[in-house]
C-alpha cells in the first residue's frame, strides 16, 4: 500500500464509495467524536482526587472541567467553516492529533494552572471532531443506512458523557487520575492515522481565508466564552452581585447581539443562522438544547448528590450511575427496529416523554438513596436518551440542503452544549437557593414543641457528653437538617428538568416529516 499516493489522491464523491469504505471511515470518525465527548465528564467524579494531586482548592479544581467546556463550545460552531478551509480529513486529523498531544500534557500537568491551560487546549483542539461526524454521516448514507448512522451518532452523543463519571471513577480508583487523560493516547493516535487514509471526500479551499469573517469569529468567541464563564461561575459567586460576573454577562450579551447582526448581514457567515427559518431546524435546535439540559444536568446532579449527601467515592459514584449507559445500549436495537417502521416524530415524542417520567421518578429522592433506588429512574433515562436523541438528529439535519448542512451542523451541536451549560448553571442555582430555603423551613419546626426533636436530643446527648463535646448534639442536629434540606433541593432540580421535557414533548407535533435530499453530496460535510 502506497501511503503517499493515498494521501495525495483527489477527493472522491461519497456516492461512489463502497459500503465497507463508508462504514470504516464513519467508524474511525466516531471514535474521535466519542473520546472528545467522553472527556467532558470523565473528570467529574474525580475532581477531588485531581485537586488533591495538584494541591488545588475546590474553586480552582472546578476549572479543570470549565476550561474544557468553554474552549469546546467556542470551536464547535467554527468547525463548519474550518472544514471548508482545510477539508474534512485534514481538519479531523489535526483535531485528533492536537487532542492526543494535549491529553498527554494533561496527564503530566505539574500544577493546577498548567492543567487548566492544557484542558482548554484539549477542548479547543478536539471540539471540531464532534460536528464533522454529523455532517459526514449525512453525506455518506441514505435510506435505512442513514437511520442506523443517526442512531449511532445519537447513542455516542448521549452515551459518552453519561459513561464519563463511571469510567473516570473506575480509572481513578484502580490506577490514578493521570490515566483519565492517558487513555486517550491510543484511540487518538488511531484516529489521527486512520481518518486521512479513509476519509477523502472534499478538497481544502484556502481561498476562504482571504474573505473570512474575522470580526464574526471574535464576536462569537467572546460571546460564547463569556457566556460559558458566566454560567459556570455565576452560581458560585451569586451571579450579578459579583463584578466579574456582571462584566462577562454584559460582554456576552453585547457580543451575542453583534454576532447575530453580523451573521445575518455578512455574505460569508461563520454560522448559518438563516437555517432557523426552517421550522424543523429551529425546533430541532430547541430539542437539541433540551436534550443537552437533560443529559448534562443529570450527569451533574447525580454524582454530586452521591458525593455530598451519601459520601460516595469516585468508584462508588461511577458504579451507581452505570445503569444509565447499560440501558441506553440495550435500547439501540429497539430504536433501530422502530425507526425503520414508524414515524421518527412519534418515537422522539415517546423518548422525550419517558425522559420527563424518569426525571419525575427522581423527585421522591431521600438521603439514603443509592444505586438500588436510582436504578429505575436511570434505566428510564438511558432508554429515553436513545429514543429521543437520534430522531432529533435525523429530523433536524436530514432535510437540509447539502450546501447548508455543514454550517448548520455546528449550530445544532452548539445548542446541545449550551443546553448543558445553562441547565447545569440553573440547577446549581436551585441547589444553592432552595437548600437555604428548605433549611430555614425545616429549622422553623425545630423548637421545644417538637417531640421528635426532643426525643432525638435525649437519645444522643449522652454520647456527645461522653466524648467531651457538650454542644455536639446541636451540631449533629444542624448537619442532619442541612442534609435533608440538600436532598429536597435535588428533588426541586430534577422536577425543573422534568418540566422542560414535558414542554418539549408537547411541541413535537409541530415538526414535519423529513424528506431527505435525493442523493448525498461532497459538499454536505
Coordinates of C-alpha atoms in Angstrom, one line a residue, residues 120-445:
X120 CA -8.6 24.4 27.5
X121 CA -6.3 23.4 24.6
X122 CA -7.7 19.9 24.7
X123 CA -11.2 21.1 24.4
X124 CA -10.4 23.6 21.6
X125 CA -8.3 21.2 19.5
X126 CA -10.7 18.3 19.9
X127 CA -14.1 20.0 19.7
X128 CA -14.1 20.2 15.9
X129 CA -14.4 16.4 15.7
X130 CA -18.0 16.4 17.0
X131 CA -20.0 18.2 14.4
X132 CA -18.0 16.8 11.5
X133 CA -19.2 13.3 12.3
X134 CA -22.8 14.5 11.9
X135 CA -22.3 16.1 8.5
X136 CA -20.2 13.3 7.1
X137 CA -22.8 10.7 8.1
X138 CA -25.5 12.5 6.1
X139 CA -23.0 12.7 3.2
X140 CA -22.2 9.0 3.3
X141 CA -25.5 7.4 3.9
X142 CA -29.1 7.4 2.6
X143 CA -32.3 5.5 3.4
X144 CA -32.1 2.8 6.1
X145 CA -28.3 3.2 6.4
X146 CA -28.9 6.9 7.4
X147 CA -31.3 5.7 10.2
X148 CA -28.6 3.4 11.6
X149 CA -25.9 6.1 11.3
X150 CA -28.1 8.6 13.1
X151 CA -28.8 6.1 15.8
X152 CA -25.1 5.5 16.2
X153 CA -24.4 9.2 16.4
X154 CA -27.2 9.8 18.8
X155 CA -26.0 7.0 21.0
X156 CA -22.5 8.4 21.1
X157 CA -23.7 11.9 21.7
X158 CA -25.6 10.9 24.8
X159 CA -23.7 7.8 25.9
X160 CA -20.2 9.2 26.0
X161 CA -21.0 12.0 28.6
X162 CA -23.1 9.5 30.6
X163 CA -20.2 7.0 30.8
X164 CA -17.7 9.7 31.7
X165 CA -18.2 9.7 35.5
X166 CA -18.4 5.9 35.6
X167 CA -15.2 5.3 33.6
X168 CA -13.5 8.2 35.3
X169 CA -14.3 6.9 38.8
X170 CA -13.1 3.4 38.0
X171 CA -9.8 4.6 36.4
X172 CA -9.1 6.9 39.4
X173 CA -9.8 4.2 41.9
X174 CA -7.8 1.4 40.2
X175 CA -5.0 3.5 38.7
X176 CA -4.7 7.2 39.2
X177 CA -6.3 10.4 37.9
X178 CA -3.4 10.8 35.4
X179 CA -4.9 7.9 33.4
X180 CA -8.1 9.8 32.8
X181 CA -6.1 11.5 30.1
X182 CA -3.6 8.8 29.1
X183 CA -6.4 6.5 27.9
X184 CA -6.9 8.9 25.0
X185 CA -3.5 8.3 23.5
X186 CA -4.1 5.1 21.7
X187 CA -7.6 5.9 20.2
X188 CA -6.4 9.5 19.4
X189 CA -3.3 8.1 17.6
X190 CA -5.5 5.7 15.7
X191 CA -7.9 8.4 14.5
X192 CA -5.0 10.7 13.6
X193 CA -3.7 8.0 11.2
X194 CA -6.9 6.4 10.0
X195 CA -9.0 9.4 9.1
X196 CA -6.6 10.8 6.4
X197 CA -6.4 7.4 4.8
X198 CA -10.2 6.6 4.9
X199 CA -11.9 10.0 4.6
X200 CA -11.2 11.9 1.4
X201 CA -14.5 13.4 0.3
X202 CA -13.6 17.1 -0.1
X203 CA -10.7 19.4 -1.0
X204 CA -9.4 22.2 1.0
X205 CA -10.3 25.7 -0.1
X206 CA -7.7 28.1 1.5
X207 CA -9.1 31.0 -0.6
X208 CA -11.8 31.2 2.1
X209 CA -9.1 32.7 4.4
X210 CA -9.0 35.9 2.4
X211 CA -12.7 36.6 2.8
X212 CA -13.3 35.1 6.2
X213 CA -15.4 36.9 8.7
X214 CA -12.7 37.5 11.3
X215 CA -14.8 40.1 13.1
X216 CA -17.6 37.4 13.4
X217 CA -15.0 35.0 14.9
X218 CA -14.0 37.5 17.6
X219 CA -17.6 38.3 18.4
X220 CA -18.5 34.6 18.5
X221 CA -15.5 33.7 20.7
X222 CA -16.2 36.5 23.2
X223 CA -19.9 35.8 23.2
X224 CA -19.6 32.1 23.9
X225 CA -16.6 32.2 26.1
X226 CA -18.1 34.9 28.4
X227 CA -21.5 33.2 28.4
X228 CA -19.9 29.9 29.4
X229 CA -17.9 31.6 32.2
X230 CA -20.9 33.4 33.4
X231 CA -23.0 30.2 33.5
X232 CA -20.3 28.2 35.2
X233 CA -19.1 30.7 37.8
X234 CA -22.4 32.6 38.3
X235 CA -23.9 30.2 40.9
X236 CA -20.6 30.2 42.9
X237 CA -20.3 33.9 43.1
X238 CA -24.0 34.8 43.5
X239 CA -24.5 36.0 39.9
X240 CA -24.6 39.8 39.2
X241 CA -23.5 40.7 42.8
X242 CA -20.0 39.9 41.6
X243 CA -18.3 42.5 39.4
X244 CA -16.5 39.9 37.2
X245 CA -19.7 38.0 36.5
X246 CA -21.5 41.3 35.7
X247 CA -18.7 42.2 33.2
X248 CA -18.7 38.9 31.5
X249 CA -22.5 38.8 31.3
X250 CA -22.6 42.2 29.6
X251 CA -19.8 41.3 27.2
X252 CA -21.6 38.1 26.3
X253 CA -24.9 39.9 25.7
X254 CA -23.4 42.7 23.6
X255 CA -21.1 40.4 21.5
X256 CA -24.0 38.0 21.1
X257 CA -26.2 40.7 19.6
X258 CA -23.3 41.8 17.4
X259 CA -22.7 38.3 16.2
X260 CA -26.3 37.8 15.2
X261 CA -26.4 41.1 13.3
X262 CA -23.0 40.3 11.6
X263 CA -24.1 36.7 10.6
X264 CA -27.3 38.0 9.0
X265 CA -25.6 40.8 7.1
X266 CA -22.3 39.2 6.0
X267 CA -22.2 37.3 2.7
X268 CA -20.0 34.5 4.1
X269 CA -21.1 34.0 7.7
X270 CA -19.5 31.5 10.1
X271 CA -22.8 30.1 11.2
X272 CA -25.9 29.7 9.1
X273 CA -28.4 31.4 11.3
X274 CA -30.8 31.7 8.3
X275 CA -31.3 28.0 8.6
X276 CA -33.5 28.8 11.7
X277 CA -36.2 29.9 9.2
X278 CA -36.8 26.2 8.6
X279 CA -39.3 25.2 11.3
X280 CA -37.9 21.7 11.6
X281 CA -34.4 23.0 12.1
X282 CA -35.5 25.7 14.6
X283 CA -37.5 23.1 16.6
X284 CA -34.6 20.6 16.3
X285 CA -32.2 23.1 17.8
X286 CA -34.7 23.6 20.6
X287 CA -34.9 19.8 21.2
X288 CA -31.1 19.6 21.0
X289 CA -30.9 22.3 23.7
X290 CA -33.4 20.5 25.9
X291 CA -31.8 17.1 25.5
X292 CA -28.5 18.8 26.4
X293 CA -30.2 20.1 29.5
X294 CA -31.3 16.6 30.4
X295 CA -28.1 14.7 29.6
X296 CA -25.7 17.1 31.3
X297 CA -27.7 18.2 34.3
X298 CA -28.5 14.6 35.4
X299 CA -24.8 13.7 34.9
X300 CA -24.0 16.8 37.1
X301 CA -26.7 16.3 39.8
X302 CA -26.4 12.5 40.4
X303 CA -22.7 12.4 41.1
X304 CA -22.7 15.4 43.4
X305 CA -25.7 14.1 45.3
X306 CA -23.9 10.8 45.9
X307 CA -20.7 12.5 46.8
X308 CA -22.1 15.3 49.1
X309 CA -25.1 13.5 50.7
X310 CA -24.0 9.9 50.6
X311 CA -20.3 10.4 50.8
X312 CA -19.6 8.1 47.9
X313 CA -16.1 7.7 46.5
X314 CA -15.3 8.2 42.8
X315 CA -15.6 4.5 42.1
X316 CA -18.9 4.2 44.0
X317 CA -20.3 7.1 42.1
X318 CA -19.3 5.5 38.8
X319 CA -20.9 2.2 39.8
X320 CA -24.1 3.9 40.9
X321 CA -24.7 5.8 37.6
X322 CA -23.5 3.0 35.3
X323 CA -27.0 1.6 34.8
X324 CA -27.9 4.6 32.5
X325 CA -25.3 3.6 30.0
X326 CA -26.3 -0.1 30.1
X327 CA -30.0 0.6 29.4
X328 CA -29.1 3.0 26.6
X329 CA -27.0 0.4 24.9
X330 CA -29.8 -2.2 25.3
X331 CA -32.2 0.3 23.6
X332 CA -30.1 0.8 20.5
X333 CA -31.5 -2.3 18.6
X334 CA -35.0 -1.4 19.8
X335 CA -34.7 2.1 18.3
X336 CA -33.3 0.8 15.1
X337 CA -36.2 -1.6 14.7
X338 CA -38.8 1.1 15.5
X339 CA -37.1 3.8 13.3
X340 CA -37.4 1.6 10.2
X341 CA -41.1 1.1 10.7
X342 CA -42.6 4.2 12.4
X343 CA -42.6 8.0 12.0
X344 CA -39.5 9.3 13.8
X345 CA -41.5 12.2 15.3
X346 CA -43.6 9.8 17.4
X347 CA -40.5 7.8 18.5
X348 CA -38.9 11.1 19.6
X349 CA -42.1 12.1 21.3
X350 CA -42.1 8.9 23.3
X351 CA -38.4 9.3 24.2
X352 CA -38.9 12.9 25.5
X353 CA -42.0 11.8 27.5
X354 CA -40.0 8.9 29.0
X355 CA -37.2 11.3 29.9
X356 CA -39.7 13.5 31.7
X357 CA -41.0 10.4 33.5
X358 CA -37.5 9.5 34.6
X359 CA -36.9 13.0 36.0
X360 CA -40.2 12.7 37.8
X361 CA -39.1 9.4 39.3
X362 CA -36.1 11.2 40.8
X363 CA -38.2 13.6 42.7
X364 CA -39.1 11.3 45.7
X365 CA -35.3 11.2 46.4
X366 CA -34.2 10.8 50.0
X367 CA -30.9 10.9 51.8
X368 CA -30.5 7.2 51.8
X369 CA -30.9 6.6 48.0
X370 CA -28.1 4.6 46.5
X371 CA -27.6 2.5 43.4
X372 CA -30.6 0.3 44.0
X373 CA -33.0 3.2 44.4
X374 CA -31.5 5.1 41.4
X375 CA -31.8 2.0 39.1
X376 CA -35.4 2.6 37.8
X377 CA -35.1 6.4 37.0
X378 CA -31.7 5.9 35.5
X379 CA -32.9 2.9 33.4
X380 CA -35.7 5.0 32.1
X381 CA -33.3 7.9 31.3
X382 CA -30.9 5.6 29.4
X383 CA -33.8 4.2 27.2
X384 CA -35.2 7.7 26.8
X385 CA -31.9 9.2 25.6
X386 CA -31.6 6.6 22.8
X387 CA -35.2 7.1 21.7
X388 CA -35.0 10.9 21.8
X389 CA -31.6 12.0 20.5
X390 CA -31.2 10.1 17.2
X391 CA -34.6 11.2 15.9
X392 CA -33.7 14.8 16.8
X393 CA -30.5 14.4 14.7
X394 CA -32.3 13.0 11.6
X395 CA -35.3 15.3 11.7
X396 CA -33.2 18.4 12.2
X397 CA -30.3 17.8 9.8
X398 CA -31.8 15.2 7.4
X399 CA -34.0 17.7 5.4
X400 CA -31.4 20.5 5.0
X401 CA -29.8 21.0 1.5
X402 CA -26.3 19.7 1.4
X403 CA -24.8 23.1 0.9
X404 CA -26.2 24.3 4.2
X405 CA -25.6 21.2 6.2
X406 CA -22.0 21.9 7.2
X407 CA -22.6 25.3 8.7
X408 CA -26.0 24.4 10.3
X409 CA -24.5 21.3 12.0
X410 CA -22.2 23.5 14.1
X411 CA -25.2 25.5 15.3
X412 CA -27.1 22.3 16.1
X413 CA -24.3 20.8 18.2
X414 CA -23.7 24.1 19.9
X415 CA -27.3 24.1 21.1
X416 CA -26.8 20.8 22.9
X417 CA -23.7 22.0 24.7
X418 CA -25.4 25.4 25.5
X419 CA -28.3 23.4 26.9
X420 CA -26.0 21.5 29.2
X421 CA -24.2 24.7 30.3
X422 CA -27.4 26.6 31.0
X423 CA -29.0 23.5 32.6
X424 CA -26.1 23.0 35.0
X425 CA -26.0 26.7 35.9
X426 CA -29.7 26.8 36.7
X427 CA -29.5 23.5 38.7
X428 CA -26.5 24.8 40.7
X429 CA -28.5 27.9 41.5
X430 CA -31.5 25.8 42.5
X431 CA -29.3 23.7 44.8
X432 CA -27.9 26.8 46.4
X433 CA -31.1 28.9 46.9
X434 CA -33.5 26.0 47.6
X435 CA -31.2 24.4 50.1
X436 CA -31.2 27.6 52.1
X437 CA -35.0 27.9 51.8
X438 CA -35.6 24.3 52.8
X439 CA -33.1 24.6 55.7
X440 CA -34.9 27.7 57.1
X441 CA -38.3 26.0 56.7
X442 CA -37.1 22.8 58.5
X443 CA -35.4 24.9 61.2
X444 CA -38.6 26.7 62.0
X445 CA -40.1 23.4 63.2

